[in-house]
PDB file of C-alpha atoms in Angstrom:
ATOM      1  CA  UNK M1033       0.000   0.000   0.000  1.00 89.00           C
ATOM      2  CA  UNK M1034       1.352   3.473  -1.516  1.00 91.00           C
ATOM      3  CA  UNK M1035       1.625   6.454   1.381  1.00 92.00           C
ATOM      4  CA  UNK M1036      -2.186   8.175   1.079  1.00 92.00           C
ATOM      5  CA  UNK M1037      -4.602   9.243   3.593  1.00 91.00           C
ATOM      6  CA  UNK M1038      -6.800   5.885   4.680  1.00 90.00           C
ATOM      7  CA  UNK M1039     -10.449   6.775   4.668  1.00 90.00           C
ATOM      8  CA  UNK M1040     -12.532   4.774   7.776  1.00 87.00           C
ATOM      9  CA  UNK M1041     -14.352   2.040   6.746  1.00 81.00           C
ATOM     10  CA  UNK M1042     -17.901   2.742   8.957  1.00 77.00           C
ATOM     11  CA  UNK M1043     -21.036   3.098   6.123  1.00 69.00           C
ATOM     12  CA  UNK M1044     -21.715   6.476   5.297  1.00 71.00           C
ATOM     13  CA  UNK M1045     -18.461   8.125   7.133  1.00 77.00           C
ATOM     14  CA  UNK M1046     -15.846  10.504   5.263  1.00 82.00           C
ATOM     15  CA  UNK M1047     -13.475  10.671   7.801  1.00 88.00           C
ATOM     16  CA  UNK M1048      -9.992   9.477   7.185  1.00 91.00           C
ATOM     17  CA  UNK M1049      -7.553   7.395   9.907  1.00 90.00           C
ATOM     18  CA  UNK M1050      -5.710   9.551  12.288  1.00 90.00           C
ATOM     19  CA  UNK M1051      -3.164   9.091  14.956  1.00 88.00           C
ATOM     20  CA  UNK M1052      -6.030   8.696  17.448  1.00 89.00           C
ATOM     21  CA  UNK M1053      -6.794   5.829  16.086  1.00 89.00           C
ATOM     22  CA  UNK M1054      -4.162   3.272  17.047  1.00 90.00           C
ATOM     23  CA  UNK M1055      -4.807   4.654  20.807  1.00 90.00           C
ATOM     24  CA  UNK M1056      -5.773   2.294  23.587  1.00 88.00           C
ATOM     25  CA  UNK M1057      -6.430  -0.294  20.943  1.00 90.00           C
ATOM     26  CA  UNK M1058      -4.495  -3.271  19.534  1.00 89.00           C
ATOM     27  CA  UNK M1059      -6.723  -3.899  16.324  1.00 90.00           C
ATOM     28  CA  UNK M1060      -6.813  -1.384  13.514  1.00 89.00           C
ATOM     29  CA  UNK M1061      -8.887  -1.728  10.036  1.00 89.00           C
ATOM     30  CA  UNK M1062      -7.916  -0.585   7.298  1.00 90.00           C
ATOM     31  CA  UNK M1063      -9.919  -1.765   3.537  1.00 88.00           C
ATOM     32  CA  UNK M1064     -10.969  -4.839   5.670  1.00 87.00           C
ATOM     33  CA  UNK M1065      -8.010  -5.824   6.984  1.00 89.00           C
ATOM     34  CA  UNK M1066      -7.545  -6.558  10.845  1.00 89.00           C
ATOM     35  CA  UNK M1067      -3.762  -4.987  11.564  1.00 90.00           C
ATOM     36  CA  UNK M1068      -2.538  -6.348  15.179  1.00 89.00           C
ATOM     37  CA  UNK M1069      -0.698  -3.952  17.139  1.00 90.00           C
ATOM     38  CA  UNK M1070       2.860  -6.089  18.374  1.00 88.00           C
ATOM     39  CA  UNK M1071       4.993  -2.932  19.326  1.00 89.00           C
ATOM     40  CA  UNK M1072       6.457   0.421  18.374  1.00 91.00           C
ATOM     41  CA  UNK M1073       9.912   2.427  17.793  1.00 92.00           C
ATOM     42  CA  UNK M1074      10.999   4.787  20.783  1.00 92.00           C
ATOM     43  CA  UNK M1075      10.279   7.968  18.711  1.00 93.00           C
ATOM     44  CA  UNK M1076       6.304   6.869  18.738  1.00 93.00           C
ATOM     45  CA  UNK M1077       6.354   5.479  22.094  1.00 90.00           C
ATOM     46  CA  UNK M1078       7.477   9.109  23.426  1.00 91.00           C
ATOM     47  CA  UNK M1079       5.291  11.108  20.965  1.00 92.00           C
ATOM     48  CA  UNK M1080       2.064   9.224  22.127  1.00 91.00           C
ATOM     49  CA  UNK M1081       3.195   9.830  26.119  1.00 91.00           C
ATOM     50  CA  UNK M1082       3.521  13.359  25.352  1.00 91.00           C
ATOM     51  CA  UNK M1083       0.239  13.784  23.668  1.00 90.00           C
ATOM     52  CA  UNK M1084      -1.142  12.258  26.420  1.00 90.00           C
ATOM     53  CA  UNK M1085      -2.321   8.585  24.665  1.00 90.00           C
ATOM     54  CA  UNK M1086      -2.207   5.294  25.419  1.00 90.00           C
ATOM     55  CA  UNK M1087      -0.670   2.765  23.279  1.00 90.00           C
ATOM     56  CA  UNK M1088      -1.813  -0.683  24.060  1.00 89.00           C
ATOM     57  CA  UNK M1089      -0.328  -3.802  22.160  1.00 89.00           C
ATOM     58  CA  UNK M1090      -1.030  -7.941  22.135  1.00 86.00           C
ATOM     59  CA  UNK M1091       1.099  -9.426  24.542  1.00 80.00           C
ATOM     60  CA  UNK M1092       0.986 -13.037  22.441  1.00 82.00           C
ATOM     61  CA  UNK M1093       2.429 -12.532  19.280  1.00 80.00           C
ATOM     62  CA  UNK M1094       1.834 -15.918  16.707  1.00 78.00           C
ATOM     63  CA  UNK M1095       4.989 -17.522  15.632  1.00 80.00           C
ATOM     64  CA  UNK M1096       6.523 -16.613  12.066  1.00 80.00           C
ATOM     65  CA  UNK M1097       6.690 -19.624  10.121  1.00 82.00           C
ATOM     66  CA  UNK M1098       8.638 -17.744   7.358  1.00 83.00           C
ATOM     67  CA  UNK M1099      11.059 -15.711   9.746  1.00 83.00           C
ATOM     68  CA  UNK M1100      11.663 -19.186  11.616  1.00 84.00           C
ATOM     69  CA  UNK M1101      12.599 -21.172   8.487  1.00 83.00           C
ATOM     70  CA  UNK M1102      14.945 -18.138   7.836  1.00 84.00           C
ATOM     71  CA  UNK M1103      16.134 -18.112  10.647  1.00 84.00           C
ATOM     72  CA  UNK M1104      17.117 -21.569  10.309  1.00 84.00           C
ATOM     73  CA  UNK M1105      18.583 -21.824   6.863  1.00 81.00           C
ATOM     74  CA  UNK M1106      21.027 -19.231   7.800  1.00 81.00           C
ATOM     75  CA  UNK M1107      21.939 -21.108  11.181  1.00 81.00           C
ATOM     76  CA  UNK M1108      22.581 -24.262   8.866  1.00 75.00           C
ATOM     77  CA  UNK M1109      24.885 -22.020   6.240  1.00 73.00           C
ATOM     78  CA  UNK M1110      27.008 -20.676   8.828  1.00 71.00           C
ATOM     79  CA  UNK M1111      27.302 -24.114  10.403  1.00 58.00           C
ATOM     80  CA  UNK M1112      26.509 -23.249  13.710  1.00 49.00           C
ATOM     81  CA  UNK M1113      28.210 -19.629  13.752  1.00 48.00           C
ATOM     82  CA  UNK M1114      24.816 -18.459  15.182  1.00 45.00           C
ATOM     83  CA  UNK M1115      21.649 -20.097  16.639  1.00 49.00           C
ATOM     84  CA  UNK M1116      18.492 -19.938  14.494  1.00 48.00           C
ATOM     85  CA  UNK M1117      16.346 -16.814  15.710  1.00 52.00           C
ATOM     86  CA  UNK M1118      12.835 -17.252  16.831  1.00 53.00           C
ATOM     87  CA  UNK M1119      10.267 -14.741  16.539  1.00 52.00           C
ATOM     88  CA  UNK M1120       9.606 -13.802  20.232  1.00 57.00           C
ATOM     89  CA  UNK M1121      13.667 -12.874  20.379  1.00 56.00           C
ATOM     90  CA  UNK M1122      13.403 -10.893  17.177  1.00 51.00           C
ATOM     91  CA  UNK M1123      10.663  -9.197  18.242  1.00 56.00           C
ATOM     92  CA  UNK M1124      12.131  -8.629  22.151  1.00 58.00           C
ATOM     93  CA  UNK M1125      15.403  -6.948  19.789  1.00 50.00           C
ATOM     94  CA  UNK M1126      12.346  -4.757  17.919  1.00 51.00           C
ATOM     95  CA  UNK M1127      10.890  -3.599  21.119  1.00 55.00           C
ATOM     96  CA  UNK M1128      14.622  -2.525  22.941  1.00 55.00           C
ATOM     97  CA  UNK M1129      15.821  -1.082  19.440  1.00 49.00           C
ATOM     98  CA  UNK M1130      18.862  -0.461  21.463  1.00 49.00           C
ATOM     99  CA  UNK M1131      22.742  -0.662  20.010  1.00 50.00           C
ATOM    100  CA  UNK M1132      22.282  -4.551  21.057  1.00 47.00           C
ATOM    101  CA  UNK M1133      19.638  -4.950  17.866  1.00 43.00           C
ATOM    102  CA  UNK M1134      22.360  -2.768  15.734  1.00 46.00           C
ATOM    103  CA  UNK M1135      25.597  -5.309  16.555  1.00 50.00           C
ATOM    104  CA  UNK M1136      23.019  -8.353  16.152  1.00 41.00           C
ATOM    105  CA  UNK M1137      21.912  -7.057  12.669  1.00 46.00           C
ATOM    106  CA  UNK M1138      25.711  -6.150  11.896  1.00 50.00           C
ATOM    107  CA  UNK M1139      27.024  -9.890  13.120  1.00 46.00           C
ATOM    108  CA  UNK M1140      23.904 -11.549  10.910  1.00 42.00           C
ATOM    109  CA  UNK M1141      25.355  -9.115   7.367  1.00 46.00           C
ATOM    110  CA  UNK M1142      28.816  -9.934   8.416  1.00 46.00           C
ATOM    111  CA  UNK M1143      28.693 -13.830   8.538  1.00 42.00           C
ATOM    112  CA  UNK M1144      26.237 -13.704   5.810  1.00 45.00           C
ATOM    113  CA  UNK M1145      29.038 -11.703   3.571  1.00 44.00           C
ATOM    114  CA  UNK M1146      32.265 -13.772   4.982  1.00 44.00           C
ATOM    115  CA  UNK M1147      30.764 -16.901   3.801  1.00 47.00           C
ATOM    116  CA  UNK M1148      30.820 -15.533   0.178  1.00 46.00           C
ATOM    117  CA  UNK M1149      34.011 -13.696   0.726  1.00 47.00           C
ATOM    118  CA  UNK M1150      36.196 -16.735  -0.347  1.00 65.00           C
ATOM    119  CA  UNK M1151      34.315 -17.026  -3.615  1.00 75.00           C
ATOM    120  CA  UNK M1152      34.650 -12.843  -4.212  1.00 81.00           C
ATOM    121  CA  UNK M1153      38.321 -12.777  -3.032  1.00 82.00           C
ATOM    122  CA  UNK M1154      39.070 -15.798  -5.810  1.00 83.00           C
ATOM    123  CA  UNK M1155      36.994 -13.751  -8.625  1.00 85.00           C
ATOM    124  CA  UNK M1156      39.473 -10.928  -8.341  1.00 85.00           C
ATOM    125  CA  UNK M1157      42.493 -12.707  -7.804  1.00 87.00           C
ATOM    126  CA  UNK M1158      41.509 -14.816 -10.511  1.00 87.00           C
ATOM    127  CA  UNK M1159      39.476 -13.906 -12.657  1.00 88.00           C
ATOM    128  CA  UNK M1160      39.961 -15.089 -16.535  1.00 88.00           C
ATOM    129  CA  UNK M1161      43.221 -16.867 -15.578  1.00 92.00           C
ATOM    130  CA  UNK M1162      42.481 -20.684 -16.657  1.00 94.00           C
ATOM    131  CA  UNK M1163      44.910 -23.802 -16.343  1.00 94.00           C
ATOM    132  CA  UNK M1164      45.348 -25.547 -19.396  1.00 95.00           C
ATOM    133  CA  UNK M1165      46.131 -29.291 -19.233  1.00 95.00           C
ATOM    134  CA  UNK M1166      46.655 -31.442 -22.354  1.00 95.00           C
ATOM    135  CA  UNK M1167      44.764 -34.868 -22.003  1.00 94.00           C
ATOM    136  CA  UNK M1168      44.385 -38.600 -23.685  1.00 92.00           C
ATOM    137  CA  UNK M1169      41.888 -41.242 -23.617  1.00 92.00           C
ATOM    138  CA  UNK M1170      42.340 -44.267 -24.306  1.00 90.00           C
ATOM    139  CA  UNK M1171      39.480 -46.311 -26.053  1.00 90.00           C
ATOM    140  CA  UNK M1172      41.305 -48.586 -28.001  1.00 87.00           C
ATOM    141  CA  UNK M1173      40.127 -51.907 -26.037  1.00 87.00           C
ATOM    142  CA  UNK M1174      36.509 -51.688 -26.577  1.00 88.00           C
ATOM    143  CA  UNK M1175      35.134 -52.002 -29.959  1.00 88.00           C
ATOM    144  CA  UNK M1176      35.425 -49.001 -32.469  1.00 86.00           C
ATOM    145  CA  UNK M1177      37.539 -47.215 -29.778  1.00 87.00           C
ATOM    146  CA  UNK M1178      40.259 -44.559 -30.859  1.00 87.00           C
ATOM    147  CA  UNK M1179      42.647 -42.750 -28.856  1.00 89.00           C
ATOM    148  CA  UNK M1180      41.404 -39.211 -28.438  1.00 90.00           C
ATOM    149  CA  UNK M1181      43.016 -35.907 -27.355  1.00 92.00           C
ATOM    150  CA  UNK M1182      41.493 -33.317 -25.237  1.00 94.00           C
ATOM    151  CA  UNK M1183      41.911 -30.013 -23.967  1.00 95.00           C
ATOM    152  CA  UNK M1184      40.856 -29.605 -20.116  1.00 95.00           C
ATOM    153  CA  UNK M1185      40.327 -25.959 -18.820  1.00 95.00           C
ATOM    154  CA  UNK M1186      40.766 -25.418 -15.124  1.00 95.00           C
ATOM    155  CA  UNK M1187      38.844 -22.092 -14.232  1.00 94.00           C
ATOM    156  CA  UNK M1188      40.588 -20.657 -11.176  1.00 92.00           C
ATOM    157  CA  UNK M1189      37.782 -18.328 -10.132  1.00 90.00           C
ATOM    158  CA  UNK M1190      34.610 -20.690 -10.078  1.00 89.00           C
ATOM    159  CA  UNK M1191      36.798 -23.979  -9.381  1.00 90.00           C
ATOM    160  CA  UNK M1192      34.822 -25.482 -12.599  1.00 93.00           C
ATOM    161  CA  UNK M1193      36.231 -27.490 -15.315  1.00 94.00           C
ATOM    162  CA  UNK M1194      35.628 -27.325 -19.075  1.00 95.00           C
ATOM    163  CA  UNK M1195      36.366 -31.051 -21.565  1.00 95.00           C
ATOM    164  CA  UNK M1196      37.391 -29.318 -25.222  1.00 94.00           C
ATOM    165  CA  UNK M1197      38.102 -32.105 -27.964  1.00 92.00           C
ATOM    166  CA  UNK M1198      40.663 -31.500 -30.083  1.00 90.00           C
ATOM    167  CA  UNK M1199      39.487 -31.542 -33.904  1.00 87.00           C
ATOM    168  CA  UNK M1200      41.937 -34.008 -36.101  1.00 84.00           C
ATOM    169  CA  UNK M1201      42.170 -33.360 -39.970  1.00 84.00           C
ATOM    170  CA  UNK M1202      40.546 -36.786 -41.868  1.00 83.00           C
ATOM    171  CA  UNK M1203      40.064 -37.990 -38.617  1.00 82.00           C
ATOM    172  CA  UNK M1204      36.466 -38.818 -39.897  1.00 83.00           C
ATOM    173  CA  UNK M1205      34.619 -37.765 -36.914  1.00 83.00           C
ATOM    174  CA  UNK M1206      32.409 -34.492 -36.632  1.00 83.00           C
ATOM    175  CA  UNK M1207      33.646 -31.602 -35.149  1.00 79.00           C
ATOM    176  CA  UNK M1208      32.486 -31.929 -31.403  1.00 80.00           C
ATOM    177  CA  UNK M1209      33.365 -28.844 -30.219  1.00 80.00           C
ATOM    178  CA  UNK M1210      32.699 -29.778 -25.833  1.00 89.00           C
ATOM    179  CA  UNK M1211      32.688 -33.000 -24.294  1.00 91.00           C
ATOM    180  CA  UNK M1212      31.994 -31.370 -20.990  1.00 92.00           C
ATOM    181  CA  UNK M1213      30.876 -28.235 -20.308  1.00 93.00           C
ATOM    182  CA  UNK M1214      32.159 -26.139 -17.857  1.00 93.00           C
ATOM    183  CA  UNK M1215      30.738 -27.044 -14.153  1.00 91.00           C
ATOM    184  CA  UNK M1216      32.124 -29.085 -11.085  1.00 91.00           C
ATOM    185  CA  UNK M1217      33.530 -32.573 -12.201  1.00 91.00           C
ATOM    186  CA  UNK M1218      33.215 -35.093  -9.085  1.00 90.00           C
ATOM    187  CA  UNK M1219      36.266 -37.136  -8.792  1.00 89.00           C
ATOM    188  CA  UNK M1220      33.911 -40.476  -9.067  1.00 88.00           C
ATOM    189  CA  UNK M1221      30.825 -39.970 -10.834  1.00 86.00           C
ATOM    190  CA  UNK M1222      28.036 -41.897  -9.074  1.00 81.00           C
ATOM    191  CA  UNK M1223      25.231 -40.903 -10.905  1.00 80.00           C
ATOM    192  CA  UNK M1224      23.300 -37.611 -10.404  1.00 78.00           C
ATOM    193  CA  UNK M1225      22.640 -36.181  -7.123  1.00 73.00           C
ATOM    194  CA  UNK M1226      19.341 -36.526  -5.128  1.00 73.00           C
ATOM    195  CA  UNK M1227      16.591 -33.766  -5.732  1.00 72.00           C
ATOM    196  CA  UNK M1228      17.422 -30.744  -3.346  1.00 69.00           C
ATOM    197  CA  UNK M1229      21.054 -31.596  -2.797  1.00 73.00           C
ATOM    198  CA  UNK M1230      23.180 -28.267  -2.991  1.00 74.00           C
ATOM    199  CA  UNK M1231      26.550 -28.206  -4.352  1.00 71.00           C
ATOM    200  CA  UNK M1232      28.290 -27.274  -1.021  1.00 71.00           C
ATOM    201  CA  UNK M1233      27.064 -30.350   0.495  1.00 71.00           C
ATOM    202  CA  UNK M1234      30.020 -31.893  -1.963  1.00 76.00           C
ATOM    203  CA  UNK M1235      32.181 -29.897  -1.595  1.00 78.00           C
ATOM    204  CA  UNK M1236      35.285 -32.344  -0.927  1.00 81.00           C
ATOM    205  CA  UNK M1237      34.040 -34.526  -3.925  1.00 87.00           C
ATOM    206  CA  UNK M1238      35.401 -32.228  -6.463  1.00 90.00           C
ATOM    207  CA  UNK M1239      38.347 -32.396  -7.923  1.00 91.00           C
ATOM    208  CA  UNK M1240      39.912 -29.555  -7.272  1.00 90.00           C
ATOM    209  CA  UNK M1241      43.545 -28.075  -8.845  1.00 89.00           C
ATOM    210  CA  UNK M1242      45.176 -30.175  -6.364  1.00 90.00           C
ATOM    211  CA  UNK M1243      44.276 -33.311  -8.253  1.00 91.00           C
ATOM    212  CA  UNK M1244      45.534 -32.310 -11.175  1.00 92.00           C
ATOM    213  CA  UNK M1245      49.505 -33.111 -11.958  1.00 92.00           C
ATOM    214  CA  UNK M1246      51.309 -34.097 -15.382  1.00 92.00           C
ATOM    215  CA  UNK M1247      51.603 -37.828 -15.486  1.00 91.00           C
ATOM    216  CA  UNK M1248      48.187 -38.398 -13.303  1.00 92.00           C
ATOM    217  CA  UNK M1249      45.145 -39.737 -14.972  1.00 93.00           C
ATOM    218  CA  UNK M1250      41.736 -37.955 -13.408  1.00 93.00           C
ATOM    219  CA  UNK M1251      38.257 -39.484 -14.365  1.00 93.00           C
ATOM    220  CA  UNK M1252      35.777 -37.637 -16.080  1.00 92.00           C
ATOM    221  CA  UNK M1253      32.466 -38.835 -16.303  1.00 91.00           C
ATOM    222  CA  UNK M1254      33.878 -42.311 -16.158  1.00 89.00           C
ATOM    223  CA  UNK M1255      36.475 -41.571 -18.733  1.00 91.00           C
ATOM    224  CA  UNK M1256      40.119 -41.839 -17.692  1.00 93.00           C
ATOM    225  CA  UNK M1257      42.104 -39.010 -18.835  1.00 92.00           C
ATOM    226  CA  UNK M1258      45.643 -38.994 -18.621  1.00 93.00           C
ATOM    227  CA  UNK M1259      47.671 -35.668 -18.551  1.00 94.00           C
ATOM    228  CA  UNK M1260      50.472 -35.294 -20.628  1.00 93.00           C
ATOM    229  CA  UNK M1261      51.200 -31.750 -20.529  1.00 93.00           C
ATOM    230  CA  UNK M1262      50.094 -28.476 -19.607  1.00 93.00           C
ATOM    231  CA  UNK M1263      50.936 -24.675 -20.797  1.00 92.00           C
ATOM    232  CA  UNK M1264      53.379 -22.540 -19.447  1.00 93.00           C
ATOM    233  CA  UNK M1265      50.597 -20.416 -17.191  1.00 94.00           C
ATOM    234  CA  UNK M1266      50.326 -23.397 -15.120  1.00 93.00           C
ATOM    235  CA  UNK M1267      53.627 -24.388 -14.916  1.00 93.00           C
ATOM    236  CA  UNK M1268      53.893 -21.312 -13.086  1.00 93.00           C
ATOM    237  CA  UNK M1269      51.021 -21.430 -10.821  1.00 93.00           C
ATOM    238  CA  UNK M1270      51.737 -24.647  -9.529  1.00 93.00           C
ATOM    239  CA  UNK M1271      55.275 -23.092  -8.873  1.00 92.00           C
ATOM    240  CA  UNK M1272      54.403 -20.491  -7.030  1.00 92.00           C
ATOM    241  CA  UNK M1273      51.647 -21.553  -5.413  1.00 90.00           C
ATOM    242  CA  UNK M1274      52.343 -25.136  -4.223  1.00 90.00           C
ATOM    243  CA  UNK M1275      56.075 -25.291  -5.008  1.00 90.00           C
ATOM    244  CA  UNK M1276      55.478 -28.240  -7.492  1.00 89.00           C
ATOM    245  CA  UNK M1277      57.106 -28.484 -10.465  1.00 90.00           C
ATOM    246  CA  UNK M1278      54.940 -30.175 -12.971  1.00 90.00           C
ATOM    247  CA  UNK M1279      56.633 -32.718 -15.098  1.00 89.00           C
ATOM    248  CA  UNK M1280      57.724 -32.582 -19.258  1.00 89.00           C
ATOM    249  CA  UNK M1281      55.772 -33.431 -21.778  1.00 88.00           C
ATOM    250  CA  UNK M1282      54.747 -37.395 -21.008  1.00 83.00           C
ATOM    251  CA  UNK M1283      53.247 -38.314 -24.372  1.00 84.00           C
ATOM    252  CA  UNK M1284      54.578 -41.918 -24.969  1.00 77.00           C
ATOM    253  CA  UNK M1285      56.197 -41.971 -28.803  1.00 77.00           C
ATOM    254  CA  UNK M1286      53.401 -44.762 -30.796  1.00 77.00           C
ATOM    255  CA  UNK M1287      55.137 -47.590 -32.203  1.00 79.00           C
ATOM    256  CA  UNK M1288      55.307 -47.490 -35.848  1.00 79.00           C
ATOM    257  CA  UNK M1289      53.131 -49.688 -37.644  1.00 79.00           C
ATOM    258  CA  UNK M1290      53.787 -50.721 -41.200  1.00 84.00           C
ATOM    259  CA  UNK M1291      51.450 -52.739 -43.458  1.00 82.00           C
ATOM    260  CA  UNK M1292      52.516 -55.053 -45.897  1.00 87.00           C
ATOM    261  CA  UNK M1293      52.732 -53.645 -49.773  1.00 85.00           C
ATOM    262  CA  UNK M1294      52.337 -55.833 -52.532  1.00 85.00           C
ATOM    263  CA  UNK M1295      55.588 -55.610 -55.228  1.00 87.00           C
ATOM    264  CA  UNK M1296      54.922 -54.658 -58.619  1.00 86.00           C
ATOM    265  CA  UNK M1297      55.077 -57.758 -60.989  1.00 85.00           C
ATOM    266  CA  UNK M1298      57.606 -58.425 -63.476  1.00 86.00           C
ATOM    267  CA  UNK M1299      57.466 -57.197 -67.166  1.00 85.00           C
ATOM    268  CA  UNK M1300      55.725 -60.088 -69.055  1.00 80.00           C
ATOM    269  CA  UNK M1301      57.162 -59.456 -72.444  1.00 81.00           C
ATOM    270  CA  UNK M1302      53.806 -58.189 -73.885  1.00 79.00           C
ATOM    271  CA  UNK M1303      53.300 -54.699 -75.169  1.00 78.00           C
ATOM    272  CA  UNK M1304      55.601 -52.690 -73.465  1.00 81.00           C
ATOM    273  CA  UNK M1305      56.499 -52.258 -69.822  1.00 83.00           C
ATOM    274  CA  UNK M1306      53.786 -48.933 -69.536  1.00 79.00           C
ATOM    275  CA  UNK M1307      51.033 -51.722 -70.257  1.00 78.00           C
ATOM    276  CA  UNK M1308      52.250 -54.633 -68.648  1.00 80.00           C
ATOM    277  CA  UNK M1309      51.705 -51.897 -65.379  1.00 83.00           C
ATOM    278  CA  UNK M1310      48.591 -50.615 -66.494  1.00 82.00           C
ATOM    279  CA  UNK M1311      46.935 -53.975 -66.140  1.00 81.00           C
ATOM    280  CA  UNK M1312      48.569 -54.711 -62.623  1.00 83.00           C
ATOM    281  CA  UNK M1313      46.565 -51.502 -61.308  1.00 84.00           C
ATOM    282  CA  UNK M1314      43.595 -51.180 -63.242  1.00 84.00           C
ATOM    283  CA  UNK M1315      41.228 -54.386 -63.779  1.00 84.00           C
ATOM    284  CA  UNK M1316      40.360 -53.055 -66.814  1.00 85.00           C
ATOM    285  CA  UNK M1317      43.721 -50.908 -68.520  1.00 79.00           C
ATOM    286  CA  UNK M1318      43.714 -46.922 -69.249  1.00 79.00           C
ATOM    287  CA  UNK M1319      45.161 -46.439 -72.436  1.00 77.00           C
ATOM    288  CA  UNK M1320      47.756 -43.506 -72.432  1.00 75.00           C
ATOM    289  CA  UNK M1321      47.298 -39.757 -71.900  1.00 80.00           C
ATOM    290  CA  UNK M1322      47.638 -38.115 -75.004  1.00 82.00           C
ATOM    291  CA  UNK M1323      50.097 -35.657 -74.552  1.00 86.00           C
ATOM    292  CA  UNK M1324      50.098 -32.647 -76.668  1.00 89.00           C
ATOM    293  CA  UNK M1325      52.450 -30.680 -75.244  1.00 90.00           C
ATOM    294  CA  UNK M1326      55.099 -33.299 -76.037  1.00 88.00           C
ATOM    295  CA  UNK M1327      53.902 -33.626 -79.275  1.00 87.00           C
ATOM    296  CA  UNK M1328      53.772 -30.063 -80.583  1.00 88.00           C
ATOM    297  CA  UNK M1329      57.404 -29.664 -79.078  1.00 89.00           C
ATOM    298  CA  UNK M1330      59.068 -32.796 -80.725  1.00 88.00           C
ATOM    299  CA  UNK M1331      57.136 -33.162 -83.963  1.00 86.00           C
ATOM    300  CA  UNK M1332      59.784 -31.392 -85.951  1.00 85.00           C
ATOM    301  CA  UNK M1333      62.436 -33.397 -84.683  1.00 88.00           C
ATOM    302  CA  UNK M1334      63.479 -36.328 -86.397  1.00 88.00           C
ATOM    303  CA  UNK M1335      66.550 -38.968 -86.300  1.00 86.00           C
ATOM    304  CA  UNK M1336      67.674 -40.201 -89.084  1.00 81.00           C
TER     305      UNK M1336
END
């Protein structure tokens, strides 16, 4: 309801609601509503004594269902920094309105804004710096399986990780540009969490930058990637952060495969050597390109 002057709902009355109105009552109407007087600031408590009225509130106040289950999801994300508030005790705070009800509301912002001031503090310390690690799997012992190379992107400021795959000329596969997109990656993937489950809960579950050296293989989604490298960025970061030098390049050289070529047959004796070859490639022989450039070049040469 905007500020405006509240006209009195009696039949037939043009009077509007004054200050004399919430006098030695605890019930006000306004447009049909029942308003229960609880309690007041000090300002109206002395204005009312000076103007010689009585202010009279309810003594039993009903309990907020909504300010309780506040109340209690805040007790339950500060993990028992503070006890859940009940109405009668925020109201008691209401009534005093003293420098007590400033430092609780204070205490209640502050623990509300440390618990998202390790998140803040990593978004400016890192924000849009990303460790790069270089990554293999290894399908080759089911059927149809290749060996695959992927690019895995550790965000710094979120903790999330992104799965890029890395596109292969005539590798005969489309061009899949994300196998994962970016979001927490449990270390063991056991199916998707229960309805109502936060993320915190997990938080432990994660893997985390920590988990991630050259030469380890991480699971992702219930692929095993193994990192071979990373980029220089992170190379640093894991110097100067942990003290860890991350290893050289650990790509393991393939072994060379050659297949078996079939040698080119003998001349037979028949035609000439062109068309003894033409037959060994070609089921049924090409004849000979005509070439004209030859021809016009040479024609007026002759040996005699």
């Amino acid at each position: 309801m905007k500020r405006h002057r509240v006209p009195k709902q009696e039949l037939g009355s043009q009077e509007f609601v004054t200050l004399f109105d919430f006098a030695s009552t605890t019930v006000i109407n306004i447009y049909n509503r029942e308003f229960h007087l609880t309690s007041c600031n000090h300002f109206t408590q002395n204005f009312f004594e000076a103007n010689g009225l009585n202010l009279e509130f309810e003594s039993i106040i009903p309990e907020d269902k909504y300010m309780s289950q506040r109340a209690l999801s805040e007790s339950k994300m500060n993990r028992g920094a503070a006890s859940p508030m009940t109405t009668s005790s925020y109201n008691e705070i209401l009534d005093n309105k003293s420098e007590d009800t400033y430092r609780v509301e204070s205490s209640i912002a502050t623990l509300t804004t440390a618990q998202k001031r390790d998140m803040r503090e990593k978004f400016l310390k890192y924000a849009n710096k990303v460790l790069r690690f270089y990554a293999q799997w290894d399908d080759r012992s089911s059927m149809f399986g290749q060996k695959l190379e992927y690019i895995i992107n550790y965000f710094l400021q979120d903790d999330k990780i992104e799965v890029l795959e890395v596109k292969q000329q005539n590798s005969g596969r489309d061009p899949f540009p994300k196998l994962v997109k970016k979001q927490r990656v449990p270390r063991v993937f056991r199916g998707v969490p229960s309805v109502g489950s936060k993320e915190e809960d997990f938080e432990d579950e994660y893997i985390s930058d920590k988990d991630l050296i050259v030469g380890n293989t991480i699971e992702i989604f219930g692929r095993d990637m193994f990192l071979y490298d990373c980029d220089s960025f992170t190379r640093e970061y894991y110097l100067h952060q942990y003290g860890v030098e991350q290893p050289a390049n650990q790509v393991e050289p393939e072994t060379h495969v050659e297949f078996p070529s079939m040698p080119l047959p003998p001349y037979n004796g028949f035609g000439s050597e062109h068309d003894s070859l033409a037959s060994y490639f070609n089921l049924i022989p090409k004849p000979r390109k005509y070439d004209r450039t030859k021809q016009a070049a040479l024609d007026s040469i002759i040996f005699r």
